[in-house]
Coordinates of C-alpha atoms and ligand atoms in Angstrom, one line a residue:
M1 CA 273.5 38.7 2.1
D2 CA 275.8 41.4 1.5
L3 CA 277.5 42.2 -1.5
I4 CA 280.8 43.8 -1.2
H5 CA 283.5 45.0 -4.0
T6 CA 286.6 46.1 -2.0
A7 CA 289.0 44.2 0.2
E8 CA 288.9 47.1 3.0
K9 CA 285.0 46.8 3.1
L10 CA 284.8 43.3 3.3
A11 CA 287.5 43.2 6.2
G12 CA 284.9 45.5 8.1
R13 CA 282.2 43.2 7.5
L14 CA 284.0 40.1 8.4
G15 CA 285.9 41.3 11.3
K16 CA 284.0 39.8 14.1
E17 CA 283.1 36.6 12.4
A18 CA 284.3 33.7 14.6
T19 CA 284.6 31.1 11.6
I20 CA 284.4 31.6 7.8
A21 CA 283.9 29.1 5.1
F22 CA 284.8 30.4 1.4
V23 CA 283.6 29.3 -1.9
P24 CA 285.7 30.9 -4.9
T25 CA 284.2 31.0 -8.2
M26 CA 284.3 32.9 -11.5
G27 CA 280.2 33.5 -11.6
N28 CA 277.7 32.5 -14.1
L29 CA 276.6 30.1 -11.6
H30 CA 274.9 26.8 -11.7
A31 CA 273.8 24.3 -9.1
G32 CA 277.3 22.7 -8.8
H33 CA 278.4 25.9 -7.5
L34 CA 275.6 26.2 -5.2
S35 CA 276.2 22.6 -3.9
L36 CA 279.7 24.0 -2.8
V37 CA 277.7 26.8 -0.8
K38 CA 275.8 24.4 1.0
I39 CA 278.9 22.2 1.9
A40 CA 280.5 25.8 3.3
R41 CA 277.1 26.1 5.4
E42 CA 277.9 23.4 7.2
K43 CA 281.2 24.4 8.0
A44 CA 281.1 27.7 9.4
R45 CA 278.8 30.5 11.0
C46 CA 279.7 32.8 7.7
V47 CA 279.9 31.8 4.2
V48 CA 281.7 33.8 1.8
A49 CA 281.4 33.5 -2.2
S50 CA 283.8 35.3 -4.5
V51 CA 282.8 36.0 -8.1
F52 CA 285.8 37.0 -10.1
V53 CA 286.6 36.4 -13.5
N54 CA 290.3 35.9 -13.3
R55 CA 292.2 36.9 -16.3
L56 CA 295.6 35.5 -14.8
Q57 CA 294.1 32.1 -15.3
F58 CA 293.2 32.4 -19.0
E59 CA 295.6 31.2 -21.5
P60 CA 296.7 33.5 -24.3
G61 CA 293.6 33.4 -26.8
G62 CA 291.5 31.8 -24.1
D63 CA 287.7 32.8 -23.7
F64 CA 288.3 35.5 -20.9
D65 CA 286.6 38.2 -23.0
R66 CA 283.4 36.1 -23.6
Y67 CA 283.2 34.5 -20.3
P68 CA 279.7 34.6 -19.5
R69 CA 279.2 37.7 -16.4
S70 CA 275.9 37.6 -14.7
L71 CA 276.5 39.0 -11.1
D72 CA 272.8 40.1 -10.4
N73 CA 271.5 36.6 -11.0
D74 CA 274.3 35.1 -9.3
C75 CA 273.7 37.0 -6.1
R76 CA 270.1 35.7 -6.2
M77 CA 271.1 32.1 -6.3
L78 CA 273.6 32.6 -3.7
E79 CA 271.1 34.1 -1.3
A80 CA 268.7 31.5 -1.9
A81 CA 271.8 29.1 -1.5
G82 CA 272.5 30.5 2.3
C83 CA 275.4 32.6 1.3
D84 CA 276.3 35.3 3.6
V85 CA 278.6 37.5 1.8
V86 CA 279.3 37.9 -1.7
F87 CA 282.8 39.4 -2.7
A88 CA 283.0 40.6 -6.1
P89 CA 285.8 42.9 -6.8
D90 CA 286.7 44.4 -10.1
E91 CA 290.0 43.9 -11.7
R92 CA 291.5 47.3 -10.3
E93 CA 290.8 46.2 -6.9
L94 CA 292.5 42.7 -7.1
Y95 CA 295.4 43.6 -9.2
P96 CA 296.0 47.3 -8.7
E97 CA 299.4 46.9 -10.2
P98 CA 300.9 44.5 -12.5
Q99 CA 301.2 41.0 -10.7
E100 CA 304.7 40.3 -11.0
I101 CA 304.9 38.1 -8.1
L102 CA 303.3 34.9 -9.0
V103 CA 302.7 31.4 -6.8
T104 CA 304.6 28.8 -8.9
P105 CA 302.5 25.8 -8.8
P106 CA 303.7 22.1 -8.2
K107 CA 304.9 19.7 -10.8
S108 CA 301.5 17.8 -10.6
A109 CA 300.4 21.1 -12.7
E110 CA 302.6 20.4 -15.4
Q111 CA 300.8 17.9 -16.8
L112 CA 297.1 17.1 -18.0
C113 CA 295.5 20.6 -18.5
G114 CA 298.9 22.4 -17.8
T115 CA 300.3 20.9 -20.9
F116 CA 297.3 22.6 -22.9
R117 CA 296.8 25.8 -20.8
P118 CA 300.2 27.5 -20.1
G119 CA 300.2 29.7 -17.1
H120 CA 296.8 28.6 -16.2
F121 CA 297.4 27.1 -12.9
A122 CA 300.2 29.9 -12.0
G123 CA 296.9 32.3 -12.4
V124 CA 295.1 29.8 -10.4
T125 CA 297.6 29.6 -7.2
T126 CA 298.0 33.3 -7.3
V127 CA 294.7 34.7 -7.3
V128 CA 293.5 31.6 -4.6
T129 CA 296.5 33.0 -2.4
K130 CA 295.3 36.5 -2.6
L131 CA 291.7 35.6 -2.0
F132 CA 292.7 33.7 0.8
H133 CA 294.7 36.5 2.5
I134 CA 291.7 38.8 2.0
V135 CA 288.9 36.5 2.9
R136 CA 290.9 34.8 5.9
P137 CA 288.8 31.5 5.9
Q138 CA 289.3 28.6 8.0
V139 CA 287.5 26.4 5.2
A140 CA 287.6 26.8 1.5
V141 CA 285.4 24.5 -0.5
F142 CA 286.4 23.6 -4.1
G143 CA 284.5 21.3 -6.7
M144 CA 286.2 17.7 -7.7
K145 CA 285.0 18.6 -11.3
D146 CA 288.2 20.6 -11.4
Y147 CA 290.1 17.9 -9.9
Q148 CA 293.5 18.9 -10.8
Q149 CA 292.9 22.2 -9.6
L150 CA 291.8 20.8 -6.3
H151 CA 295.3 18.8 -6.0
V152 CA 297.2 22.0 -7.0
I153 CA 295.3 23.9 -4.0
R154 CA 295.8 21.1 -1.4
T155 CA 299.4 21.4 -2.3
L156 CA 299.5 24.8 -2.1
V157 CA 297.9 25.1 1.3
R158 CA 300.1 22.4 2.6
Q159 CA 303.4 24.0 1.2
L160 CA 302.7 27.6 2.1
N161 CA 301.4 26.8 5.4
F162 CA 297.9 28.2 4.9
A163 CA 295.8 27.4 8.0
I164 CA 292.8 26.4 5.8
E165 CA 291.0 23.1 5.8
I166 CA 290.3 22.3 1.8
V167 CA 287.2 20.6 1.3
G168 CA 286.2 18.8 -2.1
G169 CA 282.6 18.9 -3.2
P170 CA 281.3 16.3 -5.6
T171 CA 280.6 17.1 -9.2
L172 CA 277.1 18.0 -10.0
R173 CA 275.6 16.6 -13.3
E174 CA 273.0 17.2 -15.6
A175 CA 270.1 14.5 -15.9
D176 CA 272.0 12.8 -18.9
G177 CA 275.3 12.8 -16.7
L178 CA 277.0 15.9 -18.2
A179 CA 279.2 17.4 -15.6
M180 CA 277.5 20.9 -14.9
S181 CA 279.9 23.7 -16.1
S182 CA 279.5 27.7 -16.9
R183 CA 280.9 26.7 -20.2
N184 CA 278.1 24.4 -21.2
G185 CA 276.3 27.4 -22.3
Y186 CA 278.6 27.8 -25.3
L187 CA 277.6 24.5 -26.8
S188 CA 275.2 24.8 -29.6
K189 CA 272.0 22.6 -29.3
E190 CA 273.7 19.4 -31.3
E191 CA 276.9 19.8 -29.2
R192 CA 275.0 19.9 -26.3
A193 CA 273.5 16.4 -27.3
Q194 CA 276.7 15.2 -28.0
A195 CA 278.7 16.5 -24.9
V196 CA 277.5 13.7 -22.8
Q197 CA 279.9 11.6 -24.6
L198 CA 282.6 12.7 -22.5
S199 CA 281.2 11.5 -19.1
Q200 CA 280.1 7.9 -21.0
C201 CA 283.3 7.4 -22.1
L202 CA 285.2 8.1 -18.9
A203 CA 282.4 5.9 -17.4
R204 CA 283.0 3.0 -19.6
L205 CA 286.8 2.9 -18.6
K206 CA 285.9 3.0 -15.0
K207 CA 283.7 0.0 -15.8
A208 CA 286.4 -1.8 -17.7
I209 CA 289.2 -1.3 -14.9
E210 CA 286.8 -2.0 -12.1
G211 CA 286.0 -5.3 -14.2
G212 CA 289.7 -6.4 -13.9
Q213 CA 291.1 -5.1 -17.2
K214 CA 294.7 -3.9 -16.6
D215 CA 296.1 -2.6 -20.1
H216 CA 295.6 1.1 -18.8
E217 CA 297.8 2.3 -21.7
A218 CA 295.2 0.6 -24.2
L219 CA 292.0 1.6 -22.7
T220 CA 293.0 5.3 -22.6
R221 CA 294.2 5.1 -26.1
A222 CA 290.8 3.3 -27.1
A223 CA 289.0 6.1 -25.0
E224 CA 290.5 9.0 -26.7
E225 CA 289.9 7.6 -30.3
S226 CA 286.3 6.9 -29.6
L227 CA 285.7 10.4 -28.7
R228 CA 287.9 11.4 -32.0
G229 CA 285.6 9.2 -34.1
A230 CA 282.5 11.0 -32.9
G231 CA 284.3 14.4 -33.8
W232 CA 285.7 15.7 -30.8
K233 CA 289.1 17.3 -30.4
V234 CA 290.8 15.5 -27.6
D235 CA 293.5 17.0 -25.3
Y236 CA 293.8 13.9 -23.2
V237 CA 292.0 11.1 -21.3
A238 CA 294.4 9.8 -18.5
L239 CA 294.4 7.6 -15.8
R240 CA 296.0 8.8 -12.5
N241 CA 296.6 8.2 -8.7
R242 CA 294.3 10.2 -6.8
A243 CA 296.6 10.9 -4.0
T244 CA 299.8 11.8 -6.5
L245 CA 298.2 12.5 -9.6
A246 CA 301.0 10.8 -10.8
P247 CA 300.3 8.0 -13.6
P248 CA 299.5 4.9 -11.5
L249 CA 301.8 2.0 -10.4
P250 CA 300.7 -1.3 -11.2
D251 CA 299.4 -1.9 -7.7
D252 CA 297.7 1.3 -6.9
K253 CA 293.8 0.9 -6.2
E254 CA 292.5 4.4 -5.8
L255 CA 292.6 5.9 -9.2
V256 CA 290.8 8.3 -11.3
V257 CA 290.6 9.0 -14.9
L258 CA 290.7 12.5 -16.2
G259 CA 289.5 13.9 -19.7
A260 CA 289.7 16.8 -21.5
A261 CA 288.2 17.5 -25.0
W262 CA 287.2 19.9 -27.3
L263 CA 283.3 20.0 -29.1
G264 CA 283.8 23.0 -31.5
R265 CA 285.0 26.1 -29.7
T266 CA 284.2 24.5 -26.2
R267 CA 286.6 23.0 -24.1
L268 CA 285.1 20.4 -21.9
I269 CA 287.1 18.3 -18.7
D270 CA 285.4 15.7 -16.8
N271 CA 286.7 12.9 -14.3
I272 CA 285.6 9.8 -12.2
E273 CA 287.5 8.1 -9.4
I274 CA 287.9 4.4 -10.1
A275 CA 288.4 1.8 -7.3
A276 CA 290.8 -1.0 -9.1
P277 CA 290.3 -4.4 -7.9
Ligands
AMP301 P1 284.4 28.4 -11.6 O1 283.4 29.3 -11.7 O2 284.2 27.6 -12.8 O3 285.6 28.9 -11.4 O4 284.1 27.2 -10.7 C1 284.1 27.6 -9.0 C2 283.9 26.2 -8.2 O5 283.0 25.4 -8.4 C3 285.3 25.6 -8.3 O6 285.6 24.9 -7.2 C4 284.9 24.4 -9.3 O7 285.4 23.3 -9.1 C5 283.4 24.3 -8.8 N1 282.4 23.6 -9.7 C6 282.4 23.8 -11.0 N2 281.7 23.0 -11.8 C7 281.0 22.1 -10.7 C8 280.2 21.0 -10.6 N3 279.6 20.6 -11.8 N4 280.2 20.5 -9.3 C9 280.4 20.7 -8.3 N5 281.4 22.0 -8.2 C10 281.8 22.7 -9.4

């Protein structure tokens, strides 16, 4: 596996590759990231992963400075997972001058996490656009764990005519059901034990709707209240149409419930797809 830090060297390394599948990450990798590398492995001759903590997508007062960096270990994990090339630029490489041009995210980014993380999705669309231009993949793999991000990226690729197939990989979970995340490491022992409540709460909501309950508003409010009662600070629990990410119409069947909530200083997100009867 090659570890490359500059766009120029990357272009040299990838010039003769017929097909490239790309997995963008912010590092501090876990099995969820590696599952995306495995999917990428099936899709192209050459698998490229990027490791870059993108300052542009952190909201003011966010955790950019304390976000865990562990490139050596990330490289060991990526190599074992079958990655061919790691692209790990520093900030000056990706942002040699102030990034004045930002890619405006679609309307679907102005809700859910977009409400609570101002500028976040513009940071994501901008860095992903830059990385797509630098890596030039035919396929890019993103996790369904970040459901709204995946939706935004699909819209970006469609509306800006990137000739890139976007593949969504299922969410990998810890044994108790907590979605794997680089931020889980922030949790204290007590918080870690409690963290599973978020996925459990979404799973209960799924069961209720798949069991025929139709009062979505009451169900999502009750889910938020149950988390608050257990000591969480809730940003949202919301039901959406999977394809549009808009609030579902009465006859919509393919739904997803998304949640974001804080345990102490740690913000966790999760989602589960729902098939309404
Ligand atoms: P991040 O390093 O958090 O920016 O994540 C990089 C990629 O890994 C994104 O496409 C995420 O959606 C994906 N990802 C994060 N957590 C998981 C997980 N538990 N299972 C599958 N994919 C994940």
